[in-house]
């Protein structure tokens, strides 16, 4: 039985997704314990030259015009053929729109168990263990990665992307594609609108969550953002309520952000939000609940009430600038 750890390298519009490096970092930890190799799997068309910095022992490239765009059923067929033939011990996917769809379909097709929302992995006395972040991050479930084969869909947070990079290109092997036509075709790729501001490019984000209570209180946060020279972004409940436009949404269904400062006000840190802020240089969390998962990824935090803190902080920032 193979002890190799496979990583499905996610990419879009010619860019390797950050989650791929996180997967490589996790895979290295698992491979050190299983005694296998870390093997990257790259699907696409004209993708030679992509993923040259992923920390894998070898990179399998399946290059096929049918795989030029991410079409779920084609990618699934191509991967099902490869994985059933090579039977790795564990295969890692990002728990992203692309990765979660593939991992779920493959789990059914191959009959291999899938662990979703996996935040970290570790080895203990020869056993491979996962920690999965359930119920919006409120429950951390630890278990043994099922044998002989398992699929893991990972959220960011447990490993640094930097740990999954290498400086020299990995050895590349070309593998035959088993992609089939499928029922779905891509008609058009629509770039999301950047709208009033592009929060993915802002250096300072003051982000507001359900803890803000109602639309009228957003103004207070806008004043703090203006004093700091940043802009306001939000978690999903705030956008769903229509208190801020969708262009300000941070998270799985919004934008990934990488500001110098991410100030999270009244945000719990659910996985769908947290996965999009892990590239921030500094995260500061303000949340009255000391057990909120946002504190797991924040560098600084306070359990002060945001309604006490925000006006006082705005005043202090203004004074400091005079
Ligand atoms: C498929 C899918 C996609 C999703 N996509 C996204 C996405 O893109 N972005 C996103 O954000 N979510 C997304 N979600 C929703 C996500 O699961 C969470 O429900 C959401 O992030 C919670 O938002 P929140 O932290 O603002 O609210 P809550 O989880 O309700 O947290 C509010 C926090 O405010 C704190 N608080 C309350 N009052 C105060 C106060 N006075 N001072 C300080 N702190 C206070 C509370 O302690 C609490 O922790 C998605 C969910 C699914 C299923």
mmCIF file of C-alpha atoms and ligand atoms in Angstrom:
data_model
loop_
_atom_site.group_PDB
_atom_site.id
_atom_site.type_symbol
_atom_site.label_atom_id
_atom_site.label_comp_id
_atom_site.label_asym_id
_atom_site.label_seq_id
_atom_site.Cartn_x
_atom_site.Cartn_y
_atom_site.Cartn_z
ATOM 1 C CA UNK A 1 0.000 0.000 0.000
ATOM 2 C CA UNK A 2 1.355 3.429 -0.954
ATOM 3 C CA UNK A 3 2.224 5.734 1.931
ATOM 4 C CA UNK A 4 2.451 8.778 -0.345
ATOM 5 C CA UNK A 5 0.558 11.960 0.446
ATOM 6 C CA UNK A 6 -1.007 13.586 -2.628
ATOM 7 C CA UNK A 7 -1.796 17.271 -2.882
ATOM 8 C CA UNK A 8 -4.224 18.532 -5.515
ATOM 9 C CA UNK A 9 -2.737 21.872 -6.545
ATOM 10 C CA UNK A 10 -5.471 24.462 -6.951
ATOM 11 C CA UNK A 11 -5.018 27.282 -9.431
ATOM 12 C CA UNK A 12 -7.141 29.858 -11.197
ATOM 13 C CA UNK A 13 -6.352 32.203 -14.092
ATOM 14 C CA UNK A 14 -2.681 31.164 -14.090
ATOM 15 C CA UNK A 15 -2.132 31.676 -10.350
ATOM 16 C CA UNK A 16 -1.520 28.936 -7.808
ATOM 17 C CA UNK A 17 -3.980 29.454 -4.936
ATOM 18 C CA UNK A 18 -2.398 30.126 -1.538
ATOM 19 C CA UNK A 19 -4.237 27.166 -0.049
ATOM 20 C CA UNK A 20 -2.072 24.866 -2.221
ATOM 21 C CA UNK A 21 1.011 25.869 -0.229
ATOM 22 C CA UNK A 22 -0.834 25.296 3.040
ATOM 23 C CA UNK A 23 -1.696 21.792 1.775
ATOM 24 C CA UNK A 24 1.949 21.121 0.924
ATOM 25 C CA UNK A 25 2.999 22.158 4.430
ATOM 26 C CA UNK A 26 0.436 19.766 5.933
ATOM 27 C CA UNK A 27 1.433 17.019 3.501
ATOM 28 C CA UNK A 28 5.086 17.280 4.544
ATOM 29 C CA UNK A 29 4.096 16.660 8.144
ATOM 30 C CA UNK A 30 2.011 13.613 7.188
ATOM 31 C CA UNK A 31 4.669 12.200 4.843
ATOM 32 C CA UNK A 32 7.337 12.466 7.544
ATOM 33 C CA UNK A 33 5.186 10.167 9.664
ATOM 34 C CA UNK A 34 3.877 7.831 6.931
ATOM 35 C CA UNK A 35 7.300 7.387 5.330
ATOM 36 C CA UNK A 36 5.928 8.273 1.894
ATOM 37 C CA UNK A 37 6.570 11.121 -0.504
ATOM 38 C CA UNK A 38 4.659 14.337 -1.024
ATOM 39 C CA UNK A 39 3.275 14.248 -4.548
ATOM 40 C CA UNK A 40 1.658 17.289 -6.178
ATOM 41 C CA UNK A 41 -1.046 16.804 -8.799
ATOM 42 C CA UNK A 42 -1.511 19.621 -11.281
ATOM 43 C CA UNK A 43 -4.384 19.488 -13.762
ATOM 44 C CA UNK A 44 -4.852 22.005 -16.551
ATOM 45 C CA UNK A 45 -3.722 22.975 -20.035
ATOM 46 C CA UNK A 46 -0.421 24.671 -20.823
ATOM 47 C CA UNK A 47 0.375 24.553 -17.122
ATOM 48 C CA UNK A 48 4.047 23.606 -17.490
ATOM 49 C CA UNK A 49 5.901 26.249 -15.562
ATOM 50 C CA UNK A 50 3.101 26.665 -13.051
ATOM 51 C CA UNK A 51 3.557 25.468 -9.461
ATOM 52 C CA UNK A 52 7.356 25.537 -9.664
ATOM 53 C CA UNK A 53 7.617 26.586 -6.017
ATOM 54 C CA UNK A 54 5.323 24.049 -4.346
ATOM 55 C CA UNK A 55 7.108 21.977 -1.692
ATOM 56 C CA UNK A 56 6.499 18.526 -3.173
ATOM 57 C CA UNK A 57 8.936 15.669 -3.835
ATOM 58 C CA UNK A 58 7.523 15.254 -7.330
ATOM 59 C CA UNK A 59 4.861 16.944 -9.387
ATOM 60 C CA UNK A 60 2.483 14.973 -11.596
ATOM 61 C CA UNK A 61 1.209 17.118 -14.445
ATOM 62 C CA UNK A 62 -1.902 16.163 -16.387
ATOM 63 C CA UNK A 63 -2.031 18.523 -19.340
ATOM 64 C CA UNK A 64 -5.109 18.310 -21.524
ATOM 65 C CA UNK A 65 -7.129 20.957 -23.455
ATOM 66 C CA UNK A 66 -10.222 19.473 -21.795
ATOM 67 C CA UNK A 67 -8.794 20.535 -18.450
ATOM 68 C CA UNK A 68 -8.051 24.124 -19.498
ATOM 69 C CA UNK A 69 -10.803 25.453 -17.226
ATOM 70 C CA UNK A 70 -12.075 24.035 -13.982
ATOM 71 C CA UNK A 71 -15.055 21.893 -15.032
ATOM 72 C CA UNK A 72 -16.054 19.827 -12.000
ATOM 73 C CA UNK A 73 -17.053 16.557 -13.675
ATOM 74 C CA UNK A 74 -14.028 16.518 -16.005
ATOM 75 C CA UNK A 75 -11.605 17.223 -13.181
ATOM 76 C CA UNK A 76 -13.301 14.593 -11.059
ATOM 77 C CA UNK A 77 -13.014 11.931 -13.778
ATOM 78 C CA UNK A 78 -9.375 12.791 -14.406
ATOM 79 C CA UNK A 79 -8.525 12.598 -10.707
ATOM 80 C CA UNK A 80 -10.580 9.461 -10.087
ATOM 81 C CA UNK A 81 -8.529 7.597 -12.707
ATOM 82 C CA UNK A 82 -5.234 8.792 -11.277
ATOM 83 C CA UNK A 83 -6.065 8.245 -7.608
ATOM 84 C CA UNK A 84 -7.584 4.796 -8.046
ATOM 85 C CA UNK A 85 -4.502 3.696 -10.032
ATOM 86 C CA UNK A 86 -1.945 5.144 -7.603
ATOM 87 C CA UNK A 87 -3.901 4.660 -4.369
ATOM 88 C CA UNK A 88 -2.121 7.219 -2.145
ATOM 89 C CA UNK A 89 -2.502 7.001 1.623
ATOM 90 C CA UNK A 90 -4.016 10.518 1.897
ATOM 91 C CA UNK A 91 -5.061 13.083 -0.723
ATOM 92 C CA UNK A 92 -5.341 16.741 0.292
ATOM 93 C CA UNK A 93 -7.665 19.346 -1.239
ATOM 94 C CA UNK A 94 -8.384 22.928 -0.229
ATOM 95 C CA UNK A 95 -11.770 23.257 1.463
ATOM 96 C CA UNK A 96 -12.559 25.895 -1.155
ATOM 97 C CA UNK A 97 -15.323 26.094 -3.766
ATOM 98 C CA UNK A 98 -13.146 24.077 -6.153
ATOM 99 C CA UNK A 99 -11.560 21.655 -3.674
ATOM 100 C CA UNK A 100 -14.708 20.893 -1.692
ATOM 101 C CA UNK A 101 -16.638 20.067 -4.864
ATOM 102 C CA UNK A 102 -13.918 17.735 -6.128
ATOM 103 C CA UNK A 103 -13.294 16.029 -2.792
ATOM 104 C CA UNK A 104 -17.003 15.397 -2.192
ATOM 105 C CA UNK A 105 -17.549 13.898 -5.646
ATOM 106 C CA UNK A 106 -14.419 11.765 -5.454
ATOM 107 C CA UNK A 107 -15.320 10.470 -2.015
ATOM 108 C CA UNK A 108 -18.576 9.114 -3.413
ATOM 109 C CA UNK A 109 -17.033 7.826 -6.642
ATOM 110 C CA UNK A 110 -14.018 6.103 -5.051
ATOM 111 C CA UNK A 111 -15.754 5.093 -1.821
ATOM 112 C CA UNK A 112 -12.962 6.737 0.180
ATOM 113 C CA UNK A 113 -13.840 8.657 3.360
ATOM 114 C CA UNK A 114 -13.573 12.465 3.346
ATOM 115 C CA UNK A 115 -12.645 14.668 6.305
ATOM 116 C CA UNK A 116 -13.881 18.235 5.708
ATOM 117 C CA UNK A 117 -12.943 21.510 7.449
ATOM 118 C CA UNK A 118 -9.634 19.959 8.432
ATOM 119 C CA UNK A 119 -7.473 22.612 10.115
ATOM 120 C CA UNK A 120 -4.375 20.655 11.011
ATOM 121 C CA UNK A 121 -2.812 17.218 10.911
ATOM 122 C CA UNK A 122 -0.237 15.524 13.069
ATOM 123 C CA UNK A 123 1.294 12.142 13.772
ATOM 124 C CA UNK A 124 1.116 10.368 17.115
ATOM 125 C CA UNK A 125 2.837 7.047 17.675
ATOM 126 C CA UNK A 126 2.605 6.159 13.987
ATOM 127 C CA UNK A 127 -1.041 7.187 13.730
ATOM 128 C CA UNK A 128 -2.046 10.023 11.408
ATOM 129 C CA UNK A 129 -4.464 12.406 13.101
ATOM 130 C CA UNK A 130 -6.609 15.300 11.895
ATOM 131 C CA UNK A 131 -8.241 18.212 13.702
ATOM 132 C CA UNK A 132 -11.418 19.344 12.008
ATOM 133 C CA UNK A 133 -13.084 22.669 12.757
ATOM 134 C CA UNK A 134 -16.838 22.012 13.027
ATOM 135 C CA UNK A 135 -19.934 24.110 13.755
ATOM 136 C CA UNK A 136 -18.412 27.339 12.477
ATOM 137 C CA UNK A 137 -15.238 26.775 14.488
ATOM 138 C CA UNK A 138 -16.955 26.170 17.832
ATOM 139 C CA UNK A 139 -16.034 22.469 17.920
ATOM 140 C CA UNK A 140 -12.571 21.074 17.213
ATOM 141 C CA UNK A 141 -12.915 17.368 16.442
ATOM 142 C CA UNK A 142 -9.786 15.211 16.542
ATOM 143 C CA UNK A 143 -9.686 11.800 14.953
ATOM 144 C CA UNK A 144 -7.525 9.289 13.150
ATOM 145 C CA UNK A 145 -7.250 9.677 9.396
ATOM 146 C CA UNK A 146 -9.060 6.590 8.091
ATOM 147 C CA UNK A 147 -6.993 3.882 6.382
ATOM 148 C CA UNK A 148 -6.123 2.657 3.830
ATOM 149 C CA UNK A 149 -7.126 5.762 1.824
ATOM 150 C CA UNK A 150 -8.653 9.060 2.823
ATOM 151 C CA UNK A 151 -9.422 12.474 1.358
ATOM 152 C CA UNK A 152 -8.906 15.620 3.437
ATOM 153 C CA UNK A 153 -10.364 19.043 2.602
ATOM 154 C CA UNK A 154 -8.339 21.622 4.502
ATOM 155 C CA UNK A 155 -9.108 25.138 5.672
ATOM 156 C CA UNK A 156 -6.211 27.551 6.235
ATOM 157 C CA UNK A 157 -5.018 28.508 9.688
ATOM 158 C CA UNK A 158 -3.110 25.435 10.856
ATOM 159 C CA UNK A 159 -0.048 25.867 8.636
ATOM 160 C CA UNK A 160 1.773 28.831 7.122
ATOM 161 C CA UNK A 161 1.782 28.998 3.308
ATOM 162 C CA UNK A 162 5.521 29.793 3.489
ATOM 163 C CA UNK A 163 6.156 26.309 4.943
ATOM 164 C CA UNK A 164 4.762 24.808 1.736
ATOM 165 C CA UNK A 165 7.156 26.541 -0.658
ATOM 166 C CA UNK A 166 10.496 25.495 -2.110
ATOM 167 C CA UNK A 167 13.094 27.504 -3.988
ATOM 168 C CA UNK A 168 14.021 24.987 -6.705
ATOM 169 C CA UNK A 169 11.440 23.473 -9.067
ATOM 170 C CA UNK A 170 10.288 19.936 -8.167
ATOM 171 C CA UNK A 171 10.862 16.986 -10.542
ATOM 172 C CA UNK A 172 7.960 16.876 -12.984
ATOM 173 C CA UNK A 173 6.306 13.745 -14.400
ATOM 174 C CA UNK A 174 3.715 13.943 -17.134
ATOM 175 C CA UNK A 175 0.753 11.645 -16.666
ATOM 176 C CA UNK A 176 -1.939 10.696 -19.155
ATOM 177 C CA UNK A 177 -5.268 12.420 -18.793
ATOM 178 C CA UNK A 178 -8.464 10.485 -18.301
ATOM 179 C CA UNK A 179 -10.661 13.570 -18.672
ATOM 180 C CA UNK A 180 -13.927 12.925 -20.472
ATOM 181 C CA UNK A 181 -16.322 15.365 -22.115
ATOM 182 C CA UNK A 182 -18.833 15.548 -19.304
ATOM 183 C CA UNK A 183 -22.128 17.406 -19.261
ATOM 184 C CA UNK A 184 -20.864 20.835 -18.269
ATOM 185 C CA UNK A 185 -19.095 23.378 -20.470
ATOM 186 C CA UNK A 186 -17.731 26.782 -19.575
ATOM 187 C CA UNK A 187 -19.468 29.560 -21.518
ATOM 188 C CA UNK A 188 -17.746 32.578 -20.036
ATOM 189 C CA UNK A 189 -15.565 33.518 -17.121
ATOM 190 C CA UNK A 190 -16.927 36.599 -15.359
ATOM 191 C CA UNK A 191 -14.447 38.557 -13.261
ATOM 192 C CA UNK A 192 -16.018 39.748 -10.029
ATOM 193 C CA UNK A 193 -16.616 43.480 -9.932
ATOM 194 C CA UNK A 194 -14.273 45.354 -7.666
ATOM 195 C CA UNK A 195 -17.041 47.935 -6.967
ATOM 196 C CA UNK A 196 -16.464 51.079 -4.952
ATOM 197 C CA UNK A 197 -13.226 49.904 -3.338
ATOM 198 C CA UNK A 198 -11.205 46.768 -3.882
ATOM 199 C CA UNK A 199 -10.821 45.430 -0.333
ATOM 200 C CA UNK A 200 -8.303 42.828 -1.545
ATOM 201 C CA UNK A 201 -5.848 45.687 -2.202
ATOM 202 C CA UNK A 202 -6.415 47.812 0.909
ATOM 203 C CA UNK A 203 -3.655 48.064 3.535
ATOM 204 C CA UNK A 204 -5.938 48.729 6.513
ATOM 205 C CA UNK A 205 -9.311 47.020 6.920
ATOM 206 C CA UNK A 206 -11.664 47.684 9.796
ATOM 207 C CA UNK A 207 -13.992 44.744 9.483
ATOM 208 C CA UNK A 208 -17.334 44.541 11.141
ATOM 209 C CA UNK A 209 -19.472 41.536 12.052
ATOM 210 C CA UNK A 210 -22.869 40.709 13.482
ATOM 211 C CA UNK A 211 -21.722 42.117 16.814
ATOM 212 C CA UNK A 212 -22.402 45.592 15.378
ATOM 213 C CA UNK A 213 -26.143 44.897 15.848
ATOM 214 C CA UNK A 214 -27.669 47.259 13.271
ATOM 215 C CA UNK A 215 -27.014 49.478 10.251
ATOM 216 C CA UNK A 216 -26.939 52.710 12.243
ATOM 217 C CA UNK A 217 -23.850 51.565 14.146
ATOM 218 C CA UNK A 218 -21.796 51.157 10.947
ATOM 219 C CA UNK A 219 -21.111 54.912 10.920
ATOM 220 C CA UNK A 220 -19.100 54.597 14.118
ATOM 221 C CA UNK A 221 -16.887 51.991 12.422
ATOM 222 C CA UNK A 222 -16.531 54.144 9.311
ATOM 223 C CA UNK A 223 -15.214 56.954 11.498
ATOM 224 C CA UNK A 224 -12.570 54.664 12.987
ATOM 225 C CA UNK A 225 -11.581 53.415 9.525
ATOM 226 C CA UNK A 226 -11.273 57.001 8.250
ATOM 227 C CA UNK A 227 -9.125 57.981 11.256
ATOM 228 C CA UNK A 228 -6.828 55.013 10.607
ATOM 229 C CA UNK A 229 -6.697 55.687 6.853
ATOM 230 C CA UNK A 230 -8.410 52.426 6.005
ATOM 231 C CA UNK A 231 -11.767 51.190 4.747
ATOM 232 C CA UNK A 232 -14.613 49.180 6.230
ATOM 233 C CA UNK A 233 -15.154 45.553 5.269
ATOM 234 C CA UNK A 234 -17.591 43.040 6.709
ATOM 235 C CA UNK A 235 -18.566 39.484 7.497
ATOM 236 C CA UNK A 236 -21.488 37.879 5.756
ATOM 237 C CA UNK A 237 -24.364 38.652 8.139
ATOM 238 C CA UNK A 238 -23.623 42.374 7.746
ATOM 239 C CA UNK A 239 -23.754 42.106 3.955
ATOM 240 C CA UNK A 240 -26.764 39.779 3.985
ATOM 241 C CA UNK A 241 -28.661 42.366 6.026
ATOM 242 C CA UNK A 242 -27.783 45.000 3.414
ATOM 243 C CA UNK A 243 -25.858 47.146 5.912
ATOM 244 C CA UNK A 244 -22.831 47.180 3.581
ATOM 245 C CA UNK A 245 -22.531 46.244 -0.142
ATOM 246 C CA UNK A 246 -21.327 42.816 -1.293
ATOM 247 C CA UNK A 247 -18.091 44.400 -2.512
ATOM 248 C CA UNK A 248 -17.083 44.705 1.165
ATOM 249 C CA UNK A 249 -17.615 41.018 1.956
ATOM 250 C CA UNK A 250 -14.587 39.144 3.274
ATOM 251 C CA UNK A 251 -14.665 35.366 3.096
ATOM 252 C CA UNK A 252 -15.419 32.279 1.099
ATOM 253 C CA UNK A 253 -18.250 33.940 -0.821
ATOM 254 C CA UNK A 254 -16.515 37.320 -0.835
ATOM 255 C CA UNK A 255 -12.886 38.333 -1.213
ATOM 256 C CA UNK A 256 -9.597 37.110 0.177
ATOM 257 C CA UNK A 257 -7.742 39.992 1.761
ATOM 258 C CA UNK A 258 -4.125 40.585 2.775
ATOM 259 C CA UNK A 259 -3.943 43.953 4.523
ATOM 260 C CA UNK A 260 -1.180 45.095 6.857
ATOM 261 C CA UNK A 261 -3.844 45.450 9.539
ATOM 262 C CA UNK A 262 -7.121 43.547 9.833
ATOM 263 C CA UNK A 263 -9.155 44.844 12.755
ATOM 264 C CA UNK A 264 -12.062 42.450 13.352
ATOM 265 C CA UNK A 265 -14.898 43.989 15.363
ATOM 266 C CA UNK A 266 -17.624 41.636 16.594
ATOM 267 C CA UNK A 267 -16.628 38.843 14.203
ATOM 268 C CA UNK A 268 -16.560 35.269 15.540
ATOM 269 C CA UNK A 269 -14.003 33.915 13.046
ATOM 270 C CA UNK A 270 -16.056 31.185 11.361
ATOM 271 C CA UNK A 271 -14.005 29.101 8.880
ATOM 272 C CA UNK A 272 -15.701 30.719 5.869
ATOM 273 C CA UNK A 273 -14.502 34.108 7.118
ATOM 274 C CA UNK A 274 -11.168 33.076 8.639
ATOM 275 C CA UNK A 275 -9.901 31.350 5.481
ATOM 276 C CA UNK A 276 -9.875 34.681 3.663
ATOM 277 C CA UNK A 277 -7.891 36.714 6.204
ATOM 278 C CA UNK A 278 -4.947 34.470 7.054
ATOM 279 C CA UNK A 279 -2.618 36.401 4.736
ATOM 280 C CA UNK A 280 -3.141 39.578 6.773
ATOM 281 C CA UNK A 281 0.081 40.788 8.366
ATOM 282 C CA UNK A 282 -1.566 41.566 11.704
ATOM 283 C CA UNK A 283 -5.033 40.553 12.847
ATOM 284 C CA UNK A 284 -6.496 42.295 15.897
ATOM 285 C CA UNK A 285 -9.743 40.866 17.275
ATOM 286 C CA UNK A 286 -12.308 42.658 19.412
ATOM 287 C CA UNK A 287 -14.873 40.195 20.703
ATOM 288 C CA UNK A 288 -16.660 39.915 24.052
ATOM 289 C CA UNK A 289 -16.546 36.106 23.835
ATOM 290 C CA UNK A 290 -13.062 34.972 24.918
ATOM 291 C CA UNK A 291 -13.608 31.570 23.287
ATOM 292 C CA UNK A 292 -14.426 32.996 19.827
ATOM 293 C CA UNK A 293 -12.242 31.244 17.183
ATOM 294 C CA UNK A 294 -11.071 34.602 15.808
ATOM 295 C CA UNK A 295 -8.661 34.719 18.761
ATOM 296 C CA UNK A 296 -6.918 31.589 17.411
ATOM 297 C CA UNK A 297 -5.698 33.492 14.375
ATOM 298 C CA UNK A 298 -5.406 37.017 15.820
ATOM 299 C CA UNK A 299 -2.038 38.343 16.931
ATOM 300 C CA UNK A 300 -3.669 40.721 19.420
ATOM 301 C CA UNK A 301 -7.113 40.614 20.933
ATOM 302 C CA UNK A 302 -9.384 42.070 23.554
ATOM 303 C CA UNK A 303 -12.715 41.045 25.049
ATOM 304 C CA UNK A 304 -13.759 44.675 25.443
ATOM 305 C CA UNK A 305 -17.205 45.625 24.186
ATOM 306 C CA UNK A 306 -16.735 47.133 20.733
ATOM 307 C CA UNK A 307 -19.234 49.880 21.581
ATOM 308 C CA UNK A 308 -16.939 51.028 24.397
ATOM 309 C CA UNK A 309 -13.728 50.581 22.454
ATOM 310 C CA UNK A 310 -14.448 52.000 18.995
ATOM 311 C CA UNK A 311 -15.352 55.628 19.924
ATOM 312 C CA UNK A 312 -12.465 55.820 22.408
ATOM 313 C CA UNK A 313 -10.005 54.357 19.888
ATOM 314 C CA UNK A 314 -11.177 56.740 17.151
ATOM 315 C CA UNK A 315 -10.579 59.651 19.490
ATOM 316 C CA UNK A 316 -7.088 58.397 20.427
ATOM 317 C CA UNK A 317 -6.120 57.900 16.769
ATOM 318 C CA UNK A 318 -7.324 61.405 15.893
ATOM 319 C CA UNK A 319 -5.384 62.901 18.793
ATOM 320 C CA UNK A 320 -2.238 60.999 17.841
ATOM 321 C CA UNK A 321 -2.429 62.419 14.309
ATOM 322 C CA UNK A 322 -2.696 66.066 15.430
HETATM 323 C C1 LIG B 1 -21.074 28.226 2.006
HETATM 324 C C2 LIG B 1 -20.891 29.331 3.021
HETATM 325 C C3 LIG B 1 -20.206 30.455 2.635
HETATM 326 C C4 LIG B 1 -19.992 31.478 3.574
HETATM 327 N N1 LIG B 1 -19.278 32.568 3.179
HETATM 328 C C5 LIG B 1 -18.994 33.509 4.117
HETATM 329 C C6 LIG B 1 -18.163 34.622 3.772
HETATM 330 O O1 LIG B 1 -17.724 34.802 2.626
HETATM 331 N N2 LIG B 1 -17.861 35.518 4.745
HETATM 332 C C7 LIG B 1 -18.328 35.404 6.035
HETATM 333 O O2 LIG B 1 -18.011 36.254 6.882
HETATM 334 N N3 LIG B 1 -19.129 34.373 6.368
HETATM 335 C C8 LIG B 1 -19.480 33.440 5.433
HETATM 336 N N4 LIG B 1 -20.301 32.418 5.784
HETATM 337 C C9 LIG B 1 -20.989 32.471 7.095
HETATM 338 C C10 LIG B 1 -20.117 32.009 8.243
HETATM 339 O O3 LIG B 1 -20.294 30.620 8.433
HETATM 340 C C11 LIG B 1 -20.536 32.715 9.561
HETATM 341 O O4 LIG B 1 -21.911 32.504 9.792
HETATM 342 C C12 LIG B 1 -20.259 34.227 9.543
HETATM 343 O O5 LIG B 1 -18.915 34.482 9.172
HETATM 344 C C13 LIG B 1 -20.510 34.783 10.955
HETATM 345 O O6 LIG B 1 -20.370 36.168 10.919
HETATM 346 P P1 LIG B 1 -20.034 36.982 12.239
HETATM 347 O O7 LIG B 1 -18.737 36.520 12.796
HETATM 348 O O8 LIG B 1 -20.165 38.426 11.917
HETATM 349 O O9 LIG B 1 -21.264 36.606 13.192
HETATM 350 P P2 LIG B 1 -21.318 35.692 14.475
HETATM 351 O O10 LIG B 1 -20.736 34.366 14.219
HETATM 352 O O11 LIG B 1 -22.712 35.769 14.960
HETATM 353 O O12 LIG B 1 -20.362 36.429 15.520
HETATM 354 C C14 LIG B 1 -20.625 37.672 16.076
HETATM 355 C C15 LIG B 1 -19.555 37.866 17.151
HETATM 356 O O13 LIG B 1 -19.696 39.165 17.698
HETATM 357 C C16 LIG B 1 -19.358 39.089 19.068
HETATM 358 N N5 LIG B 1 -19.964 40.234 19.715
HETATM 359 C C17 LIG B 1 -21.298 40.455 19.928
HETATM 360 N N6 LIG B 1 -21.487 41.651 20.515
HETATM 361 C C18 LIG B 1 -20.252 42.198 20.669
HETATM 362 C C19 LIG B 1 -19.801 43.430 21.206
HETATM 363 N N7 LIG B 1 -20.667 44.343 21.676
HETATM 364 N N8 LIG B 1 -18.478 43.687 21.224
HETATM 365 C C20 LIG B 1 -17.594 42.781 20.758
HETATM 366 N N9 LIG B 1 -17.968 41.582 20.229
HETATM 367 C C21 LIG B 1 -19.282 41.305 20.189
HETATM 368 C C22 LIG B 1 -19.901 37.760 19.525
HETATM 369 O O14 LIG B 1 -19.218 37.293 20.683
HETATM 370 C C23 LIG B 1 -19.674 36.879 18.312
HETATM 371 O O15 LIG B 1 -18.473 36.131 18.412
HETATM 372 C C24 LIG B 1 -20.518 31.383 4.879
HETATM 373 C C25 LIG B 1 -21.209 30.224 5.248
HETATM 374 C C26 LIG B 1 -21.403 29.229 4.344
HETATM 375 C C27 LIG B 1 -22.139 27.987 4.776
#
